[in-house]
Coordinates of C-alpha atoms in Angstrom, one line a residue:
M1 CA 98.1 85.9 120.2
S2 CA 101.7 86.0 119.1
D3 CA 102.1 87.6 115.7
D4 CA 105.7 87.3 114.4
T5 CA 105.0 89.7 111.5
M6 CA 103.8 92.4 113.9
I7 CA 106.8 91.8 116.1
A8 CA 109.1 92.2 113.0
I9 CA 107.2 95.4 112.0
G10 CA 107.8 96.8 115.5
Q11 CA 111.5 95.9 115.4
A12 CA 111.8 97.7 112.0
V13 CA 110.0 100.8 113.3
E14 CA 112.3 100.9 116.3
R15 CA 115.3 100.6 114.0
G16 CA 114.1 103.6 112.1
R17 CA 113.5 105.6 115.3
A18 CA 117.0 104.8 116.4
G19 CA 118.4 106.5 113.3
D20 CA 118.7 103.6 110.8
Q21 CA 116.0 104.8 108.4
A22 CA 117.5 103.0 105.4
G23 CA 117.7 99.7 107.3
A24 CA 114.1 100.1 108.6
R25 CA 112.9 100.9 105.1
L26 CA 114.6 97.8 103.7
A27 CA 113.2 95.6 106.5
L28 CA 109.7 96.9 106.0
A29 CA 109.9 96.5 102.2
E30 CA 111.0 92.9 102.7
L31 CA 108.0 92.3 105.0
W32 CA 105.7 93.9 102.4
E33 CA 107.1 91.4 99.8
T34 CA 106.5 88.5 102.2
V35 CA 102.9 89.6 103.1
G36 CA 102.0 90.6 99.6
D37 CA 99.4 92.9 98.2
H38 CA 96.5 90.7 99.3
G39 CA 97.9 89.4 102.6
D40 CA 96.7 90.0 106.1
A41 CA 95.1 93.5 106.2
L42 CA 96.6 94.4 109.7
H43 CA 100.1 93.6 108.4
R44 CA 99.6 95.5 105.1
C45 CA 98.2 98.5 106.9
S46 CA 100.9 98.6 109.5
I47 CA 103.8 98.0 107.1
A48 CA 102.5 100.7 104.6
H49 CA 101.8 103.2 107.4
Y50 CA 105.3 103.0 108.7
L51 CA 107.0 102.7 105.3
A52 CA 105.4 105.9 104.3
D53 CA 107.2 107.8 107.0
L54 CA 110.6 106.4 105.8
Q55 CA 110.4 107.5 102.2
E56 CA 112.8 110.0 100.7
S57 CA 110.2 111.6 98.4
V58 CA 106.7 112.9 99.0
A59 CA 105.5 111.0 95.9
D60 CA 106.7 107.7 97.4
E61 CA 105.4 108.6 100.8
L62 CA 102.0 109.3 99.2
L63 CA 102.0 105.9 97.5
W64 CA 102.6 104.1 100.8
D65 CA 100.0 106.3 102.6
Q66 CA 97.4 105.3 100.0
R67 CA 98.3 101.6 100.4
A68 CA 97.8 101.9 104.2
L69 CA 94.4 103.5 103.7
G70 CA 93.5 100.8 101.1
A71 CA 94.5 98.0 103.5
V72 CA 92.5 99.4 106.4
T73 CA 89.3 99.0 104.4
D74 CA 90.0 95.2 104.5
L75 CA 90.6 95.2 108.2
S76 CA 88.0 94.2 110.8
D77 CA 87.9 95.1 114.4
E78 CA 87.9 91.4 115.2
R79 CA 91.2 90.9 113.3
A80 CA 92.8 94.0 114.9
Q81 CA 91.7 92.8 118.4
Q82 CA 93.4 89.5 117.8
F83 CA 96.6 91.5 118.0
N84 CA 95.5 94.0 120.7
T85 CA 92.1 93.8 122.4
S86 CA 91.8 97.6 122.6
L87 CA 92.1 98.3 118.9
Q88 CA 89.2 99.6 116.8
V89 CA 89.7 100.1 113.1
R90 CA 87.9 103.4 113.1
A91 CA 90.6 104.8 115.4
F92 CA 93.2 104.1 112.7
L93 CA 91.5 106.5 110.3
P94 CA 92.5 109.9 111.7
S95 CA 96.2 109.1 111.6
L96 CA 96.0 107.5 108.1
R97 CA 93.9 110.4 106.7
L98 CA 96.2 113.0 108.4
N99 CA 99.2 111.4 106.8
L100 CA 97.5 111.5 103.4
A101 CA 96.4 115.1 103.9
D102 CA 99.9 116.1 104.9
A103 CA 101.6 114.3 101.9
H104 CA 99.1 115.9 99.5
R105 CA 99.7 119.3 101.0
R106 CA 103.5 119.0 100.7
A107 CA 102.9 117.8 97.1
G108 CA 100.9 120.9 96.4
D109 CA 97.6 119.2 96.0
F110 CA 95.7 121.4 98.4
A111 CA 92.2 120.3 97.4
E112 CA 93.0 116.6 98.1
A113 CA 94.8 117.6 101.3
R114 CA 91.6 119.4 102.5
H115 CA 89.5 116.4 101.6
H116 CA 91.6 114.0 103.7
L117 CA 92.0 116.5 106.5
A118 CA 88.2 116.8 106.7
A119 CA 87.9 113.0 106.7
A120 CA 90.5 112.8 109.6
V121 CA 88.4 115.3 111.6
E122 CA 85.3 113.2 111.2
D123 CA 86.8 110.3 113.0
L124 CA 88.8 112.2 115.8
D125 CA 86.1 111.1 118.3
A126 CA 87.3 107.5 117.8
L127 CA 90.7 108.4 119.3
P128 CA 91.5 107.6 122.9
Q129 CA 92.0 110.4 125.4
D130 CA 95.7 109.7 125.8
D131 CA 99.0 110.8 124.5
Y132 CA 98.5 109.1 121.1
G133 CA 95.1 110.8 120.7
A134 CA 96.5 114.2 121.7
M135 CA 99.4 113.7 119.2
I136 CA 97.0 113.1 116.3
R137 CA 94.7 115.9 117.3
A138 CA 97.7 118.3 117.5
G139 CA 98.9 117.0 114.1
V140 CA 95.5 117.8 112.6
D141 CA 95.7 121.3 114.0
K142 CA 99.2 121.8 112.6
A143 CA 98.2 120.4 109.2
R144 CA 95.2 122.7 109.1
A145 CA 97.3 125.7 109.8
A146 CA 99.9 124.7 107.2
L147 CA 97.1 124.1 104.6
E148 CA 95.5 127.5 105.3
A149 CA 98.9 129.1 104.8
R150 CA 99.3 127.0 101.6
S151 CA 102.6 125.8 102.9
K152 CA 104.4 122.9 101.3
E153 CA 107.0 122.7 104.0
P154 CA 107.1 119.7 106.4
L155 CA 105.3 120.1 109.7
K156 CA 107.5 120.9 112.6
P157 CA 107.3 118.4 115.6

């Protein structure tokens, strides 16, 4: 199924990865306005997830991470698989929760960070055994170490 919104999201993400974070942020914000707060859950989750990474403040990042998690609760496997047959909503959760844990940690809310990190760990088994799954598992380990050190510094790649 062709999905013009998911294509536009992908283009904006690539723009950000190429160094134009402000342009990517603007493109994704415009897509969010088009989709709306109650639009397609896959679109909302994807836009919010990527917009969070482009924010200049932890508070704004946290807001978008929360929107992404909120949107995933409205998403079904059936809808996700219309875009990509291999997708399962439960496999989205470790990344979404990891991002929330990390943002809360950097904001100094260590209790909330621990809560979201524990929730991310609960769903790690839903991740594929591939580079993506390895990246999220490594991120959980890095976030756990930073949380134990009570660090508010960004994680190192």
